[in-house]
Short mmCIF file of C-alpha atoms in Angstrom, two decimals:
data_model
loop_
_atom_site.label_atom_id
_atom_site.label_comp_id
_atom_site.label_asym_id
_atom_site.label_seq_id
_atom_site.Cartn_x
_atom_site.Cartn_y
_atom_site.Cartn_z
CA MET A 171 54.56 66.39 -27.11
CA LYS A 172 50.57 64.78 -27.57
CA LYS A 173 51.59 62.68 -24.63
CA LEU A 174 52.72 65.67 -22.60
CA LEU A 175 49.58 67.75 -23.42
CA LEU A 176 47.22 64.87 -22.68
CA MET A 177 48.87 64.45 -19.35
CA MET A 178 48.39 68.20 -18.61
CA MET A 179 44.77 68.17 -19.42
CA LEU A 180 44.33 65.02 -17.14
CA CYS A 181 46.04 67.01 -14.33
CA CYS A 182 43.87 69.96 -14.85
CA ALA A 183 40.69 67.87 -15.00
CA ALA A 184 41.86 66.54 -11.78
CA MET A 185 42.61 69.85 -9.98
CA MET A 186 39.25 71.16 -11.16
CA ALA A 187 37.20 68.19 -9.71
CA THR A 188 39.08 68.38 -6.49
CA ALA A 189 38.29 71.89 -6.17
CA GLU A 190 34.78 71.32 -6.79
CA ASN A 191 34.12 71.63 -2.77
CA TYR A 192 31.14 73.73 -2.50
CA PRO A 193 28.17 71.24 -2.72
CA TYR A 194 25.46 73.86 -2.73
CA ARG A 195 25.14 75.42 -6.73
CA SER A 196 23.92 78.76 -5.06
CA ASP A 197 25.24 82.15 -4.31
CA TYR A 198 23.99 82.31 -0.93
CA LEU A 199 24.26 79.58 2.17
CA TRP A 200 22.50 79.56 5.11
CA MET A 201 23.77 77.49 8.18
CA THR A 202 21.60 76.64 11.21
CA VAL A 203 23.29 74.57 14.12
CA PRO A 204 20.82 73.94 17.08
CA ASP A 205 22.85 73.50 20.48
CA HIS A 206 21.56 69.93 20.86
CA ALA A 207 23.46 67.78 18.06
CA ASP A 208 20.27 65.61 17.50
CA TRP A 209 18.02 68.72 17.25
CA LEU A 210 16.15 67.28 20.16
CA TYR A 211 15.03 68.51 23.50
CA LYS A 212 12.58 67.40 26.16
CA VAL A 213 9.55 69.33 26.86
CA GLY A 214 10.38 72.43 28.67
CA GLU A 215 13.93 72.71 27.62
CA LYS A 216 15.10 75.58 25.84
CA ALA A 217 16.53 75.71 22.40
CA LYS A 218 19.06 77.79 20.76
CA VAL A 219 20.11 77.97 17.23
CA GLU A 220 23.53 79.22 15.90
CA VAL A 221 22.49 81.22 12.70
CA ALA A 222 25.11 82.20 9.72
CA PHE A 223 24.78 83.22 6.41
CA PHE A 224 27.35 83.76 3.93
CA LEU A 225 27.26 85.21 0.20
CA TYR A 226 29.61 83.73 -2.50
CA GLY A 227 31.19 82.22 0.79
CA MET A 228 31.80 85.43 2.80
CA PRO A 229 30.06 86.03 6.16
CA GLN A 230 27.58 88.69 5.95
CA ASP A 231 26.80 90.70 8.64
CA ALA A 232 22.92 91.26 7.57
CA GLU A 233 19.62 91.78 9.75
CA VAL A 234 17.55 88.79 9.74
CA SER A 235 14.12 88.88 10.49
CA TYR A 236 12.64 85.62 12.03
CA GLU A 237 9.29 83.83 12.97
CA ILE A 238 8.86 81.05 15.65
CA GLY A 239 5.87 78.55 15.59
CA PRO A 240 4.91 75.38 15.70
CA ASP A 241 5.32 72.84 13.13
CA MET A 242 3.38 73.98 9.87
CA MET A 243 1.26 76.25 12.02
CA PRO A 244 1.18 80.42 12.48
CA ALA A 245 3.98 81.87 14.29
CA VAL A 246 3.78 82.62 18.02
CA ALA A 247 6.95 84.93 18.05
CA SER A 248 8.96 87.13 15.89
CA GLY A 249 12.05 89.23 16.11
CA LYS A 250 15.20 90.52 14.28
CA VAL A 251 18.81 89.95 15.05
CA LYS A 252 22.10 91.41 13.36
CA LEU A 253 24.62 89.24 12.28
CA LYS A 254 27.98 89.62 13.96
CA LYS A 255 30.81 88.31 11.44
CA GLY A 256 28.10 86.49 9.84
CA ARG A 257 26.72 84.99 12.98
CA ALA A 258 24.19 85.11 15.75
CA ILE A 259 22.53 83.16 18.53
CA ILE A 260 18.50 82.81 18.33
CA ALA A 261 16.76 81.67 21.56
CA MET A 262 13.81 79.76 20.27
CA GLY A 263 12.23 78.74 23.56
CA THR A 264 10.38 75.77 24.47
CA MET A 265 6.90 73.77 23.97
CA LYS A 266 4.80 72.54 26.46
CA SER A 267 3.97 69.35 24.88
CA PRO A 268 5.50 67.04 22.36
CA GLY A 269 6.27 68.54 18.79
CA PHE A 270 8.21 70.61 16.78
CA LEU A 271 8.96 74.26 16.60
CA ASP A 272 9.99 75.78 13.30
CA LEU A 273 12.35 78.67 13.10
CA ARG A 274 11.64 80.74 9.79
CA LEU A 275 14.40 83.46 8.64
CA ASN A 276 14.24 86.01 6.17
CA ILE A 277 16.66 88.72 4.95
CA GLY A 278 15.21 91.48 2.97
CA GLY A 279 12.60 89.41 1.37
CA LYS A 280 15.35 87.79 -0.92
CA TYR A 281 16.79 84.88 1.16
CA GLN A 282 14.71 82.70 3.09
CA HIS A 283 15.55 79.64 5.17
CA HIS A 284 14.05 77.40 7.92
CA VAL A 285 14.85 74.73 10.79
CA LYS A 286 12.81 72.74 13.04
CA VAL A 287 13.79 71.27 16.24
CA GLY A 288 11.90 68.66 18.19
CA PHE A 289 10.41 68.36 21.65
CA SER A 290 10.00 64.91 23.29
CA PRO A 291 8.50 63.79 19.77
CA GLU A 292 8.63 60.15 21.10
CA LEU A 293 5.45 60.91 23.03
CA LEU A 294 3.44 62.31 19.99
CA LYS A 295 0.37 60.33 19.56
CA PRO A 296 -2.21 60.42 16.56
CA TYR A 297 -5.48 62.47 16.54
CA THR A 298 -7.05 60.02 14.22
CA GLY A 299 -9.13 57.37 15.78
CA ASN A 300 -8.90 53.42 15.07
CA PRO A 301 -12.41 52.43 13.53
CA GLN A 302 -13.49 49.13 15.08
CA ASP A 303 -14.78 47.82 11.73
CA PHE A 304 -11.17 48.99 9.92
CA ASP A 305 -10.04 45.08 9.50
CA THR A 306 -13.57 43.85 8.25
CA PHE A 307 -13.91 46.81 5.88
CA TRP A 308 -10.63 46.02 4.08
CA LYS A 309 -10.97 42.43 4.14
CA VAL A 310 -14.40 42.90 2.50
CA ASN A 311 -13.29 45.12 0.05
CA LEU A 312 -9.98 43.18 -1.07
CA GLU A 313 -12.34 39.79 -1.32
CA GLU A 314 -14.70 41.63 -3.56
CA ALA A 315 -12.02 42.98 -5.77
CA ARG A 316 -10.21 39.37 -6.31
CA LEU A 317 -13.67 37.82 -6.88
CA ALA A 318 -14.77 40.46 -9.36
CA ALA A 319 -11.59 39.80 -11.34
CA LYS A 320 -11.55 35.88 -10.98
CA ASN A 321 -12.74 34.97 -14.32
CA ASP A 322 -10.36 37.63 -15.77
CA ASN A 323 -6.59 37.41 -16.47
CA LEU A 324 -4.82 39.88 -13.88
CA VAL A 325 -2.35 40.75 -16.49
CA VAL A 326 -4.04 42.76 -19.34
CA SER A 327 -0.76 43.29 -21.49
CA CYS A 328 2.51 42.59 -20.88
CA LYS A 329 5.48 43.87 -23.52
CA LYS A 330 9.06 43.73 -23.26
CA VAL A 331 10.63 47.32 -23.72
CA GLU A 332 13.73 46.58 -25.75
CA HIS A 333 15.36 49.95 -25.39
CA TYR A 334 15.36 49.68 -21.46
CA CYS A 335 16.82 46.28 -21.47
CA THR A 336 20.40 45.41 -20.93
CA ASP A 337 23.07 42.57 -20.82
CA GLU A 338 22.11 42.10 -17.23
CA THR A 339 18.43 43.01 -17.05
CA ASP A 340 15.09 42.74 -18.81
CA MET A 341 12.33 45.41 -18.57
CA TYR A 342 8.49 44.96 -19.61
CA LEU A 343 5.75 47.28 -19.49
CA LEU A 344 2.56 45.62 -17.80
CA LYS A 345 -0.94 46.39 -17.52
CA LEU A 346 -2.90 44.95 -14.53
CA LYS A 347 -6.46 44.62 -13.84
CA THR A 348 -7.03 44.98 -10.06
CA ASP A 349 -11.07 44.65 -9.91
CA ARG A 350 -13.96 44.81 -11.81
CA ARG A 351 -13.39 48.81 -13.01
CA HIS A 352 -9.63 49.77 -12.61
CA ALA A 353 -6.32 48.66 -14.24
CA VAL A 354 -2.82 49.96 -13.37
CA TYR A 355 0.52 50.13 -15.30
CA GLY A 356 3.65 49.24 -13.96
CA TYR A 357 7.50 48.65 -15.30
CA LEU A 358 8.82 45.27 -14.19
CA SER A 359 12.45 44.81 -13.94
CA LYS A 360 14.37 41.58 -13.51
CA PRO A 361 17.81 39.88 -13.89
CA LYS A 362 18.12 38.31 -17.09
CA LYS A 363 19.63 35.37 -15.46
CA ALA A 364 17.12 32.45 -14.89
CA GLY A 365 16.75 31.76 -10.97
CA LYS A 366 14.55 32.40 -8.14
CA TYR A 367 14.53 36.24 -6.76
CA PRO A 368 12.77 38.11 -4.09
CA VAL A 369 10.05 40.66 -5.34
CA VAL A 370 9.78 44.44 -4.69
CA LEU A 371 6.91 46.76 -5.12
CA CYS A 372 7.75 50.51 -5.61
CA LEU A 373 4.72 52.71 -5.37
CA PRO A 374 4.53 56.43 -6.59
CA GLY A 375 4.59 59.82 -5.13
CA ALA A 376 1.84 62.04 -5.15
CA GLY A 377 0.63 63.18 -8.48
CA ILE A 378 -0.97 62.42 -11.75
CA LYS A 379 2.17 61.57 -13.98
CA THR A 380 4.02 58.94 -15.80
CA ILE A 381 6.45 56.82 -14.24
CA LYS A 382 9.72 58.62 -14.16
CA GLU A 383 12.89 57.07 -15.68
CA PRO A 384 12.48 53.36 -14.93
CA MET A 385 16.04 52.78 -15.20
CA ARG A 386 17.30 54.94 -12.53
CA ASN A 387 16.62 52.11 -10.20
CA ILE A 388 17.71 49.31 -12.17
CA TYR A 389 20.28 48.66 -9.41
CA TYR A 390 17.57 46.62 -8.07
CA ALA A 391 17.48 43.82 -10.82
CA LYS A 392 21.40 44.17 -11.12
CA ASN A 393 21.40 43.17 -7.36
CA GLY A 394 18.99 40.18 -7.77
CA PHE A 395 15.62 41.51 -7.35
CA ILE A 396 12.24 41.14 -9.28
CA ARG A 397 10.91 44.97 -9.19
CA LEU A 398 7.45 46.39 -10.12
CA GLU A 399 7.49 50.27 -10.31
CA MET A 400 3.66 51.06 -10.34
CA GLU A 401 1.30 54.02 -11.28
CA ILE A 402 -2.03 54.20 -9.47
CA HIS A 403 -4.19 55.89 -11.85
CA GLY A 404 -4.50 53.66 -14.93
CA LEU A 405 -2.41 55.95 -17.05
CA ASN A 406 -0.32 54.33 -19.76
CA PRO A 407 3.33 55.59 -19.04
CA GLU A 408 3.88 55.88 -22.58
CA MET A 409 1.54 58.95 -23.06
CA THR A 410 2.99 62.16 -23.76
CA ASP A 411 3.60 65.14 -21.51
CA GLU A 412 1.03 66.99 -23.10
CA GLN A 413 -1.55 64.10 -22.49
CA PHE A 414 -0.69 63.93 -18.90
CA LYS A 415 -1.25 67.65 -18.58
CA GLU A 416 -4.80 67.55 -19.94
CA ILE A 417 -5.73 64.47 -17.50
CA THR A 418 -4.26 66.53 -14.70
CA ALA A 419 -6.28 69.67 -15.67
CA ALA A 420 -9.22 67.22 -15.60
CA PHE A 421 -8.58 66.66 -12.10
CA ASP A 422 -9.06 70.51 -11.17
CA TYR A 423 -5.48 70.56 -9.83
CA GLU A 424 -2.39 68.17 -9.43
CA ASN A 425 -3.71 65.95 -6.81
CA GLY A 426 -7.25 66.55 -6.55
CA TYR A 427 -8.05 62.75 -6.99
CA LEU A 428 -7.01 62.86 -3.07
CA THR A 429 -10.32 64.47 -2.43
CA ASN A 430 -12.47 62.83 -4.73
CA GLY A 431 -15.39 60.83 -2.62
CA LEU A 432 -14.09 61.69 0.57
CA ASP A 433 -17.54 62.04 2.06
CA ASP A 434 -18.16 58.09 1.79
CA ARG A 435 -15.85 55.55 2.68
CA ASP A 436 -17.08 53.24 0.22
CA ASN A 437 -16.56 56.04 -2.66
CA TYR A 438 -13.24 57.45 -1.95
CA TYR A 439 -10.78 57.50 -4.80
CA MET A 440 -8.01 55.75 -2.85
CA LYS A 441 -9.97 52.84 -2.08
CA HIS A 442 -9.15 51.07 -5.43
CA VAL A 443 -5.31 52.28 -4.87
CA TYR A 444 -5.18 50.75 -1.81
CA VAL A 445 -6.69 47.56 -3.34
CA ALA A 446 -4.58 47.80 -6.45
CA CYS A 447 -1.49 47.75 -4.18
CA VAL A 448 -2.51 44.37 -2.93
CA ARG A 449 -3.42 43.18 -6.38
CA ALA A 450 0.32 43.80 -7.25
CA ILE A 451 1.38 41.55 -4.61
CA ASP A 452 -1.02 38.97 -5.96
CA TYR A 453 0.77 39.12 -9.35
CA LEU A 454 4.29 39.40 -8.31
CA THR A 455 3.84 36.55 -6.03
CA SER A 456 2.19 34.43 -9.16
CA LEU A 457 5.66 34.91 -10.92
CA PRO A 458 7.38 31.56 -11.70
CA ASP A 459 10.68 33.36 -10.93
CA TRP A 460 9.56 34.71 -7.42
CA ASP A 461 11.58 33.00 -4.69
CA GLY A 462 8.35 32.17 -2.65
CA ARG A 463 9.54 33.95 0.66
CA ASN A 464 10.50 37.46 -0.02
CA VAL A 465 8.02 40.37 -0.56
CA PHE A 466 9.14 43.84 -0.26
CA VAL A 467 7.61 47.31 -0.49
CA GLN A 468 9.20 50.49 -0.83
CA GLY A 469 8.55 54.39 -1.70
CA GLY A 470 8.72 57.94 -0.64
CA SER A 471 6.17 60.43 0.27
CA GLN A 472 2.65 59.11 -1.16
CA GLY A 473 4.79 55.78 -2.21
CA GLY A 474 6.02 55.77 1.46
CA ALA A 475 2.41 56.04 2.65
CA LEU A 476 1.06 53.25 0.27
CA SER A 477 4.32 51.05 1.21
CA LEU A 478 3.21 51.20 4.96
CA ILE A 479 -0.31 50.71 4.14
CA THR A 480 0.30 47.76 1.77
CA ALA A 481 2.59 46.18 4.72
CA GLY A 482 -0.22 46.92 7.05
CA LEU A 483 -2.94 44.93 4.78
CA ASP A 484 -0.89 42.07 3.36
CA SER A 485 0.99 39.76 5.67
CA ARG A 486 2.99 38.41 2.64
CA VAL A 487 5.00 41.41 2.66
CA THR A 488 8.18 40.50 4.62
CA ALA A 489 10.04 44.01 4.80
CA CYS A 490 9.24 47.65 4.22
CA VAL A 491 11.12 50.61 3.44
CA ALA A 492 9.39 54.25 3.82
CA ASN A 493 10.60 57.81 3.48
CA HIS A 494 8.71 60.31 4.78
CA PRO A 495 5.37 59.04 4.47
CA ALA A 496 2.46 61.32 3.56
CA LEU A 497 -1.55 60.48 4.09
CA SER A 498 -0.28 60.29 7.90
CA ASP A 499 -2.69 61.71 10.68
CA MET A 500 -4.47 63.95 8.00
CA ALA A 501 -6.93 65.20 10.44
CA GLY A 502 -4.08 66.01 13.15
CA TYR A 503 -4.78 69.95 12.28
CA LEU A 504 -7.98 69.57 14.25
CA ASP A 505 -5.66 69.01 17.48
CA HIS A 506 -4.06 72.44 16.92
CA ARG A 507 -0.85 70.97 15.74
CA ALA A 508 0.51 69.66 11.97
CA GLY A 509 -1.31 67.02 10.26
CA GLY A 510 -0.03 64.85 7.17
CA TYR A 511 -0.21 66.07 3.48
CA PRO A 512 -2.35 66.55 1.67
CA HIS A 513 -2.89 69.30 4.46
CA PHE A 514 -6.73 69.46 4.11
CA ASN A 515 -6.73 72.24 6.60
CA HIS A 516 -5.78 74.46 3.35
CA MET A 517 -9.15 73.26 1.63
CA LYS A 518 -12.73 74.69 2.16
CA ASN A 519 -15.15 72.33 3.71
CA MET A 520 -12.54 69.21 4.08
CA LEU A 521 -11.95 68.43 7.32
CA THR A 522 -15.83 68.06 8.24
CA PRO A 523 -17.18 65.15 10.45
CA GLU A 524 -17.78 63.00 7.58
CA LYS A 525 -14.79 63.29 5.56
CA VAL A 526 -12.57 62.94 9.25
CA LYS A 527 -14.61 59.69 9.53
CA THR A 528 -13.69 58.36 6.11
CA LEU A 529 -10.26 59.38 6.61
CA ALA A 530 -9.74 57.19 9.53
CA TYR A 531 -10.35 54.17 7.02
CA TYR A 532 -7.59 55.57 4.61
CA ASP A 533 -4.75 57.24 7.12
CA VAL A 534 -1.34 55.47 7.52
CA VAL A 535 -1.45 55.67 11.36
CA ASN A 536 -4.29 52.77 11.28
CA PHE A 537 -2.12 50.79 8.77
CA ALA A 538 1.32 51.08 10.78
CA ARG A 539 -0.59 49.94 14.02
CA ARG A 540 -0.99 46.51 11.88
CA ILE A 541 2.44 46.12 10.34
CA VAL A 542 4.14 42.93 11.45
CA CYS A 543 7.27 42.74 9.33
CA PRO A 544 10.58 44.83 9.80
CA VAL A 545 10.18 48.31 8.68
CA TYR A 546 13.01 51.07 7.63
CA LEU A 547 11.59 54.63 7.85
CA THR A 548 13.39 57.68 6.89
CA TRP A 549 12.41 61.14 7.59
CA GLY A 550 14.15 64.86 7.91
CA TYR A 551 12.87 67.66 10.30
CA ASN A 552 12.85 70.47 7.79
CA ASP A 553 10.14 69.00 5.88
CA ASN A 554 6.95 70.99 4.83
CA VAL A 555 5.50 68.33 2.60
CA CYS A 556 5.23 65.42 5.16
CA PRO A 557 6.13 67.27 8.52
CA PRO A 558 8.09 65.84 11.20
CA THR A 559 5.32 65.51 13.39
CA THR A 560 3.31 63.05 11.53
CA SER A 561 6.50 60.83 10.74
CA TYR A 562 7.08 60.31 14.44
CA ILE A 563 3.42 59.96 15.12
CA VAL A 564 3.65 56.90 12.57
CA TRP A 565 6.98 55.82 13.84
CA ASN A 566 5.57 55.80 17.29
CA LEU A 567 2.76 53.45 16.30
CA ILE A 568 5.20 50.92 14.74
CA THR A 569 5.41 47.75 17.28
CA ALA A 570 7.14 45.35 14.57
CA PRO A 571 11.01 45.37 14.56
CA LYS A 572 11.69 48.89 13.00
CA GLU A 573 14.96 50.86 12.20
CA SER A 574 15.18 54.67 11.53
CA LEU A 575 17.55 56.89 9.31
CA ILE A 576 16.63 60.37 10.87
CA THR A 577 18.19 63.01 8.83
CA PRO A 578 17.34 66.60 10.52
CA VAL A 579 18.26 68.70 7.68
CA ASN A 580 16.51 67.33 5.14
CA GLU A 581 13.42 68.65 3.21
CA HIS A 582 11.29 66.75 1.18
CA TRP A 583 13.95 64.77 -0.41
CA THR A 584 16.34 61.95 0.13
CA THR A 585 19.88 61.31 -1.56
CA THR A 586 20.65 58.86 -4.20
CA GLU A 587 23.11 57.34 -1.71
CA THR A 588 20.29 56.84 1.20
CA ASN A 589 18.21 55.11 -1.69
CA TYR A 590 20.82 52.81 -2.32
CA ALA A 591 21.56 52.19 0.90
CA GLN A 592 17.73 51.45 1.42
CA MET A 593 18.13 48.83 -1.28
CA LEU A 594 21.37 47.20 0.45
CA TRP A 595 18.77 47.01 3.80
CA LEU A 596 16.52 44.97 1.87
CA LYS A 597 18.87 42.58 0.38
CA GLU A 598 19.90 41.91 4.07
CA ARG A 599 16.46 41.15 4.89
CA VAL A 600 16.42 38.27 1.90
CA GLN A 601 15.68 34.79 3.69
#
């Protein structure tokens, strides 16, 4: 009898798992299907999008208000359409120059959605200029940082974090001194088995925050990588959430550091951050269990930007993975189109001539021009944090061997499957 009851319970569990066929935990669902399968058109071609709306899985004959405008820019057209059997076709029109159009949908102010389609985005070019002394500026700053710390240990502290160690992997919390004044923290994971391994530097998204869940990417160490997940502000990940909130408040707002010192290229906050990325490579390539050949960088959003920047600054990097990079063509709004995160157009007195001049030394586009290692870039079209306009601009500038995973439906996220596949891509690059 007990065996029969157990079998019945297992069958019910299997049936429930099989019945879980609705992946979105929401009462409502929008579906938007452009009439080009890749969501791309040539300049001058007209785009149409089939729009469908479901409530509890049932099509709704609702009235949809919509606006159409360039990527991240005000609407240039608007209208209403009545859904019939839950569906309607909306003509988006076209663009006269390369870029993206955004169809913004609304039902009664309660249900919103949007979808972006591209027009010849392979022709997009940056607004940001390429300073003549760009290479000299960064060479001098890296040399100064290394000279300033020459007589000091790069490793300020290192402790094994036992509760993050497993039978296969070890984890360490490090503090690295990157120049005379600054240090960063990072979690170093590595295989427990003795050997020589490739190194991976993982760089963080925007914000003043701790390193979240250092074990979530332990599959790197399990697949034979030494991986350093790094923060950029010199803040110990073991601080409490309340302490982090207090520090964030001291910066005025979550990402206030991105405006700090922007009037002067030598005083901009991000200078020591970019230097720290290269100094982290200095550390990783000093490890006795580094394989002596393979140096990888990887990250998303601000971390995607910093990965591309590090690859552009440091010829030791042998492969780069980046998702929807921030800090890309940040002054692009001055060209009356989308610019990159942190969207300085929304901030008062930020896109002044002096600040735009400084940005040119820190913008991803000018590092992308200089990358020589293979690059794997991922981005989505519906992203309003790091818009597709700027991701395409970065992609168009990379002349090194490159591969892309374009996920049109994605907003500012990637799946765990995509992230794992990127690790496998790096594994294939091991020499």
